[in-house]
Short mmCIF file of C-alpha atoms in Angstrom, two decimals:
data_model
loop_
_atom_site.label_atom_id
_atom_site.label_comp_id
_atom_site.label_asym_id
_atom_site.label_seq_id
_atom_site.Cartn_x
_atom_site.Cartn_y
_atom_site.Cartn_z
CA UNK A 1 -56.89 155.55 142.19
CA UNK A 2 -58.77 152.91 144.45
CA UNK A 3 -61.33 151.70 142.54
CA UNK A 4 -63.11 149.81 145.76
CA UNK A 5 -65.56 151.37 148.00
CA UNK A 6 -63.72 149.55 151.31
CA UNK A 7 -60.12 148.62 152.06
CA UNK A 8 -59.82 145.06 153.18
CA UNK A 9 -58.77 146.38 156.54
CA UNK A 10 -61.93 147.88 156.92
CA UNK A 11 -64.07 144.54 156.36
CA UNK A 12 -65.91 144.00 159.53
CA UNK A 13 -65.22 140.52 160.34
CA UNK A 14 -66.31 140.84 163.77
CA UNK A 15 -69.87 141.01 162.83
CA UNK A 16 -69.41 138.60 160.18
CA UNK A 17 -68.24 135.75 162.89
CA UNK A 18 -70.72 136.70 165.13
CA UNK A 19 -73.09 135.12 162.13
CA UNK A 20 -70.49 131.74 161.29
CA UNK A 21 -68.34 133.54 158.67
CA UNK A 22 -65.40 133.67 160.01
CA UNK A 23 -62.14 135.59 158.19
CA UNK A 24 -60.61 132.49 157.03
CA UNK A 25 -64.15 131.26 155.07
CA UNK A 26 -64.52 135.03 153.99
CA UNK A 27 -60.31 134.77 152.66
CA UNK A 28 -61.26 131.76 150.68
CA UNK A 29 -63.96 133.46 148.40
CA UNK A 30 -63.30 133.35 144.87
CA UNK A 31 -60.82 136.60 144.10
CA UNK A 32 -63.65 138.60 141.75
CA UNK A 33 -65.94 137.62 144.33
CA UNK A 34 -63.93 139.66 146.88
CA UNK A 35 -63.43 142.13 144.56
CA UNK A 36 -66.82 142.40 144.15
CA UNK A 37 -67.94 142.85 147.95
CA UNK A 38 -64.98 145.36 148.46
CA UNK A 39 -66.81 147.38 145.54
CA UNK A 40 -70.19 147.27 147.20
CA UNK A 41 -71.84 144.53 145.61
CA UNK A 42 -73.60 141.48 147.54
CA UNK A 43 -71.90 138.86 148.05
CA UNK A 44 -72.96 135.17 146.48
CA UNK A 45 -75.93 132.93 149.30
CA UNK A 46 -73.88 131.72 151.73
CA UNK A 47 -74.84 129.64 154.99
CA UNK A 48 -74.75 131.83 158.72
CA UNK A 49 -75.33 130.70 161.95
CA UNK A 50 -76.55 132.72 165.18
CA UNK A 51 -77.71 132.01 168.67
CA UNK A 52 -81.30 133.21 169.42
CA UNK A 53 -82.38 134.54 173.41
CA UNK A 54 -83.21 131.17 174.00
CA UNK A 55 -79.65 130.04 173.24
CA UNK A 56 -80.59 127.93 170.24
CA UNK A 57 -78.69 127.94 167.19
CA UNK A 58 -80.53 129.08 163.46
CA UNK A 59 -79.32 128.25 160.48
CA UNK A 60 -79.96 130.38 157.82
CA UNK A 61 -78.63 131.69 153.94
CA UNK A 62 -78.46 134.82 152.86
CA UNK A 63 -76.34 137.10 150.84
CA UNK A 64 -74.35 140.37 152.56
CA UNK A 65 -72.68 143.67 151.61
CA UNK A 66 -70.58 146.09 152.96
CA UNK A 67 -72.24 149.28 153.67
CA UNK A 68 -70.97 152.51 155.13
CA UNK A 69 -71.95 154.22 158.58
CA UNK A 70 -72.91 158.05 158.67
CA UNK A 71 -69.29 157.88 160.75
CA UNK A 72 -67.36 156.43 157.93
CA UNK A 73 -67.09 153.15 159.32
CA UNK A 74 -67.79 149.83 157.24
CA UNK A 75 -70.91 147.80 158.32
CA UNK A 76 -72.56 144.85 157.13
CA UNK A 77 -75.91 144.54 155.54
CA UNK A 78 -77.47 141.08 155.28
CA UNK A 79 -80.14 139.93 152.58
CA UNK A 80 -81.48 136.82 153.75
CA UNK A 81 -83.47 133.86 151.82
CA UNK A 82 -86.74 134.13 151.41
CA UNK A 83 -89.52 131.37 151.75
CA UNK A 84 -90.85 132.81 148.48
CA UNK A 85 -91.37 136.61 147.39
CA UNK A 86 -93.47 139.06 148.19
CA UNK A 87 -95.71 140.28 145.26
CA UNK A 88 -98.54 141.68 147.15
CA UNK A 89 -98.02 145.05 145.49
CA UNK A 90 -97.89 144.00 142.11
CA UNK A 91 -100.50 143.10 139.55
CA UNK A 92 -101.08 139.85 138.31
CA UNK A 93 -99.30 140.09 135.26
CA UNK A 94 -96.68 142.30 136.95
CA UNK A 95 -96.42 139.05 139.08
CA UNK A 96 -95.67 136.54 136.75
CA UNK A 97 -93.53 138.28 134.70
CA UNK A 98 -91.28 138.61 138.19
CA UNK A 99 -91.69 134.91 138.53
CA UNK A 100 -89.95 134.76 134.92
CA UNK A 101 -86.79 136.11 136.08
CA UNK A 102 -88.34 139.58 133.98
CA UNK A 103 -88.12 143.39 135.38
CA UNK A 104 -91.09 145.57 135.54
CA UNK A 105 -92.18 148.78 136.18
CA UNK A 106 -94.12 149.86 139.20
CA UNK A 107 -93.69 152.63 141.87
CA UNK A 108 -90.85 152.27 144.62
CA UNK A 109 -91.74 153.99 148.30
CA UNK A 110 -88.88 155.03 149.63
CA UNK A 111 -87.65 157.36 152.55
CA UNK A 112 -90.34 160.24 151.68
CA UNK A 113 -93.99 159.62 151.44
CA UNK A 114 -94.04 160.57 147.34
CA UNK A 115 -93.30 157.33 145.12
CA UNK A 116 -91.25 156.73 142.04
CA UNK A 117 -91.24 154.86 139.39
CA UNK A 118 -88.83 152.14 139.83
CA UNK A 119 -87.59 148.77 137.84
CA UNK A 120 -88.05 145.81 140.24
CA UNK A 121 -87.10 142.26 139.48
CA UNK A 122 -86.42 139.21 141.90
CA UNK A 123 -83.06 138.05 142.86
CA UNK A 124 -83.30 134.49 142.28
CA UNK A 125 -80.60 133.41 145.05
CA UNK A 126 -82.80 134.93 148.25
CA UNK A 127 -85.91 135.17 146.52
CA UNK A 128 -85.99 139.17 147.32
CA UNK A 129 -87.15 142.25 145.24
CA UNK A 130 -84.51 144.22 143.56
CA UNK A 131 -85.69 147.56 142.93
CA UNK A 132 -83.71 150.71 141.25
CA UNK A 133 -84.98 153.81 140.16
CA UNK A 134 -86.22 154.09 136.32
CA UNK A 135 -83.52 157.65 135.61
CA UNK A 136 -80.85 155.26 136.49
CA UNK A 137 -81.69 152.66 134.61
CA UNK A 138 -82.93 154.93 132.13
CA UNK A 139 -79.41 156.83 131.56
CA UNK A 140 -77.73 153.29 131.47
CA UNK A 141 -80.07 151.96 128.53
CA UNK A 142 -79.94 155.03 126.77
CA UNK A 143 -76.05 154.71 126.66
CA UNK A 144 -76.31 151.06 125.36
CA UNK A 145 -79.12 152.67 122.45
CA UNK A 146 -76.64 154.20 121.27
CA UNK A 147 -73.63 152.28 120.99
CA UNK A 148 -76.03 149.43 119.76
CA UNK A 149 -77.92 151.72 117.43
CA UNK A 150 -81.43 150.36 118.86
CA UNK A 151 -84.49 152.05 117.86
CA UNK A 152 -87.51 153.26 119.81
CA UNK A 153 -89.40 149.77 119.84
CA UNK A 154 -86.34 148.36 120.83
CA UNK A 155 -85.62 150.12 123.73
CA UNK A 156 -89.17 149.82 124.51
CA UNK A 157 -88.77 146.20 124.35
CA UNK A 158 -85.54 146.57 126.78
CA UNK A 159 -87.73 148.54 129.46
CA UNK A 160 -90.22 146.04 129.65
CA UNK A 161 -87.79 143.66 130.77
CA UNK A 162 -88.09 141.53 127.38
CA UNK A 163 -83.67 140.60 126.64
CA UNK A 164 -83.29 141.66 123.28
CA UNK A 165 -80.59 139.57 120.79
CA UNK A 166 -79.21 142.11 117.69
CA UNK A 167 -76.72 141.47 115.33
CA UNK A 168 -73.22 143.19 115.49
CA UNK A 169 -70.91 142.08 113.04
CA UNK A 170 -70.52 138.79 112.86
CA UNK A 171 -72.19 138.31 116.22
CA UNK A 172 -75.35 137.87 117.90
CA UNK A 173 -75.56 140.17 121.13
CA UNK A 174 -78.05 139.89 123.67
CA UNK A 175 -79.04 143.04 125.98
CA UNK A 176 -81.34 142.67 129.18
CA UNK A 177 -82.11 144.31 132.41
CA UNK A 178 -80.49 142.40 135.07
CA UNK A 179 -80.08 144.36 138.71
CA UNK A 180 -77.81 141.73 139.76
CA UNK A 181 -75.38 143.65 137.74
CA UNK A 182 -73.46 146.94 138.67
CA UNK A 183 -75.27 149.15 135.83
CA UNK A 184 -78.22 147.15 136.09
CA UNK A 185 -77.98 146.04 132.73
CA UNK A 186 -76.10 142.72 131.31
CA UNK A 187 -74.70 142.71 127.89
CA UNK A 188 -73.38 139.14 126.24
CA UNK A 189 -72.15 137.31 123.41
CA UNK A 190 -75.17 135.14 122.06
CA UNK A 191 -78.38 134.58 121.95
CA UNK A 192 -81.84 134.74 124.57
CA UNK A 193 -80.57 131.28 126.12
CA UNK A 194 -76.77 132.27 126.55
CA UNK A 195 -77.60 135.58 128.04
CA UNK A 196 -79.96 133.27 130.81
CA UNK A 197 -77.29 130.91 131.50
CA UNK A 198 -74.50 134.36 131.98
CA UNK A 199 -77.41 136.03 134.06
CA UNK A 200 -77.17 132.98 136.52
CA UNK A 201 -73.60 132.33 137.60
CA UNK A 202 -72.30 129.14 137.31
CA UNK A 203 -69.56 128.20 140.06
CA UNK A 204 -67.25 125.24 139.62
CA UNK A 205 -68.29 122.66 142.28
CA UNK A 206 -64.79 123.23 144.43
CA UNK A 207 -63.51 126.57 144.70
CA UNK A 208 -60.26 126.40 147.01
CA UNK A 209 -59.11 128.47 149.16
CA UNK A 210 -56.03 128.82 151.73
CA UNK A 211 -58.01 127.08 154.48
CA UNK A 212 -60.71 124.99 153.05
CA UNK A 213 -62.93 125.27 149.94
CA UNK A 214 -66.44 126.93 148.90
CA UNK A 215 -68.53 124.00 147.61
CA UNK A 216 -71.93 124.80 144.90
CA UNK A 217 -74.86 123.68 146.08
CA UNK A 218 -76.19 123.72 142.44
CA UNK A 219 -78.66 126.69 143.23
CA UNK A 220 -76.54 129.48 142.84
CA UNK A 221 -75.48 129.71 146.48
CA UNK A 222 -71.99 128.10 147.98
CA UNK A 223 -71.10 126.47 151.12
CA UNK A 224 -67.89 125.88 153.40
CA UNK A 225 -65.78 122.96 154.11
CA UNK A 226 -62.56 123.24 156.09
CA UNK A 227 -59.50 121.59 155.32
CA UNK A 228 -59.99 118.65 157.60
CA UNK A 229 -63.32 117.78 156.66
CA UNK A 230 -62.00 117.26 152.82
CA UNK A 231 -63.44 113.75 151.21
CA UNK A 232 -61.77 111.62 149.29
CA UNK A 233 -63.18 113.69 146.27
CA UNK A 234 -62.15 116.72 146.99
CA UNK A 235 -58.91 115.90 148.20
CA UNK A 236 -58.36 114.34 144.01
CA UNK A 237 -60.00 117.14 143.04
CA UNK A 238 -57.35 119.34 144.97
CA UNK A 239 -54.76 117.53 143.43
CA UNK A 240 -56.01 118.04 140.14
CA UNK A 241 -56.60 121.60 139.81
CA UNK A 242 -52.36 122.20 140.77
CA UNK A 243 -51.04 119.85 138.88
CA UNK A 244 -53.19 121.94 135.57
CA UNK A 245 -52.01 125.34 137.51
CA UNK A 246 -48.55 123.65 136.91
CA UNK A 247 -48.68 122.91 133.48
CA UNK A 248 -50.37 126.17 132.89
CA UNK A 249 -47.29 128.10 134.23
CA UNK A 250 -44.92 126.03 132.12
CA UNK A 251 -46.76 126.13 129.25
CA UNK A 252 -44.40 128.70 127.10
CA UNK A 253 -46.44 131.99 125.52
CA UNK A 254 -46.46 132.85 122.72
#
């Protein structure tokens, strides 16, 4: 069974070079990144370029995913970069809790005029509001109460967006709302500080590709340089990184 939403044929690249990504820079993503966009999710902040009616070019960052036309055809949705979020809707302390990196509670407007109750938090990378319905949330905690055993003030803790750490085993685990994630909620190994740093993707500074490499700009977001533009750096770097991939496949198993 396919377990992605689109085929890689269906990735329209088109519209994606119309904006500066072209298929070779799209290629070169990191392989679970790929994976990732093929399944639906948003892709990592990543520099575009477009021409405006005056014919002047705007730079710009902003995440995308692939979303699909009432035709069945694959489309692409971008989520630009904010200047800085808008809270207007939110109460004060609703507000700085989202400027903590927290989820709360508040209604959602959608398509019909009668609200819902939604969990909300802020996407970090483009500085937008991430905002998913409390049932679905809701079914997804409940499912992690009871593997983890949690009780009622526990879950209440969870719901207000507070990551809670419990002991399992030998281990510490931390559980927290994160919408980033494909079930909305992100479960990991450690403590309150560990589960931060796993919330907030690190990405080695080089990430090679076929045709050039995805560079961190140390906030979460990458950008592209092609082959012929490699420093001095990179080019060790390069060099580096095969010669472990070359040990690694020599290395016996055991």
């Amino acid at each position: 069974m396919n377990r992605y939403k689109f085929s890689e044929e269906e990735v329209p690249y088109g519209t994606l070079e119309q904006f500066g990504l072209t298929r070779e820079m799209v290629g070169d993503l990191p392989v679970d990144v790929l994976q990732a966009i093929l399944s639906g999710r948003r892709s990592p902040v990543l520099p575009i370029r477009a021409d405006d009616s005056e014919g002047n070019t705007i730079h710009a960052r902003t995440r995308f995913s692939l979303v699909r036309r009432e035709d069945g055809t694959a489309d692409v949705l971008f989520y630009p970069v904010l200047v800085e979020s808008r809270l207007e809707r939110f109460s004060d302390e609703q507000k700085q809790r989202l400027l903590e990196g927290k989820a709360v509670i508040a209604p959602m407007h959608g398509d019909n005029a009668t609200p819902v109750q939604a969990f909300h938090q802020i996407d970090s990378g483009t500085k937008q509001i991430l905002s998913v319905p409390t049932p679905v949330i809701g079914r997804n905690l409940q499912i992690i109460a009871d593997e983890f055993h949690l009780s009622t003030a526990e879950i209440n803790c969870l719901q207000v967006g507070e990551p809670l750490t419990v002991a399992e085993g030998d281990d510490l685990m931390t559980i927290g709302i994160d919408l980033n994630e494909p079930t909305g909620i992100l479960v990991c190994v450690g403590d309150g500080v560990q589960w931060k740093q796993e919330a907030k993707r690190e990405w080695d500074k080089y990430n090679f590709g076929c045709f050039g490499c995805w560079v961190a700009d140390g906030e979460g977001g990458l950008d592209y340089v092609h082959e012929d533009d490699y420093t001095e750096e990179m080019w060790n770097e390069l060099k580096r990184s095969s010669q472990r991939r070359m040990q690694n496949a020599n290395t016996p198993k055991m």
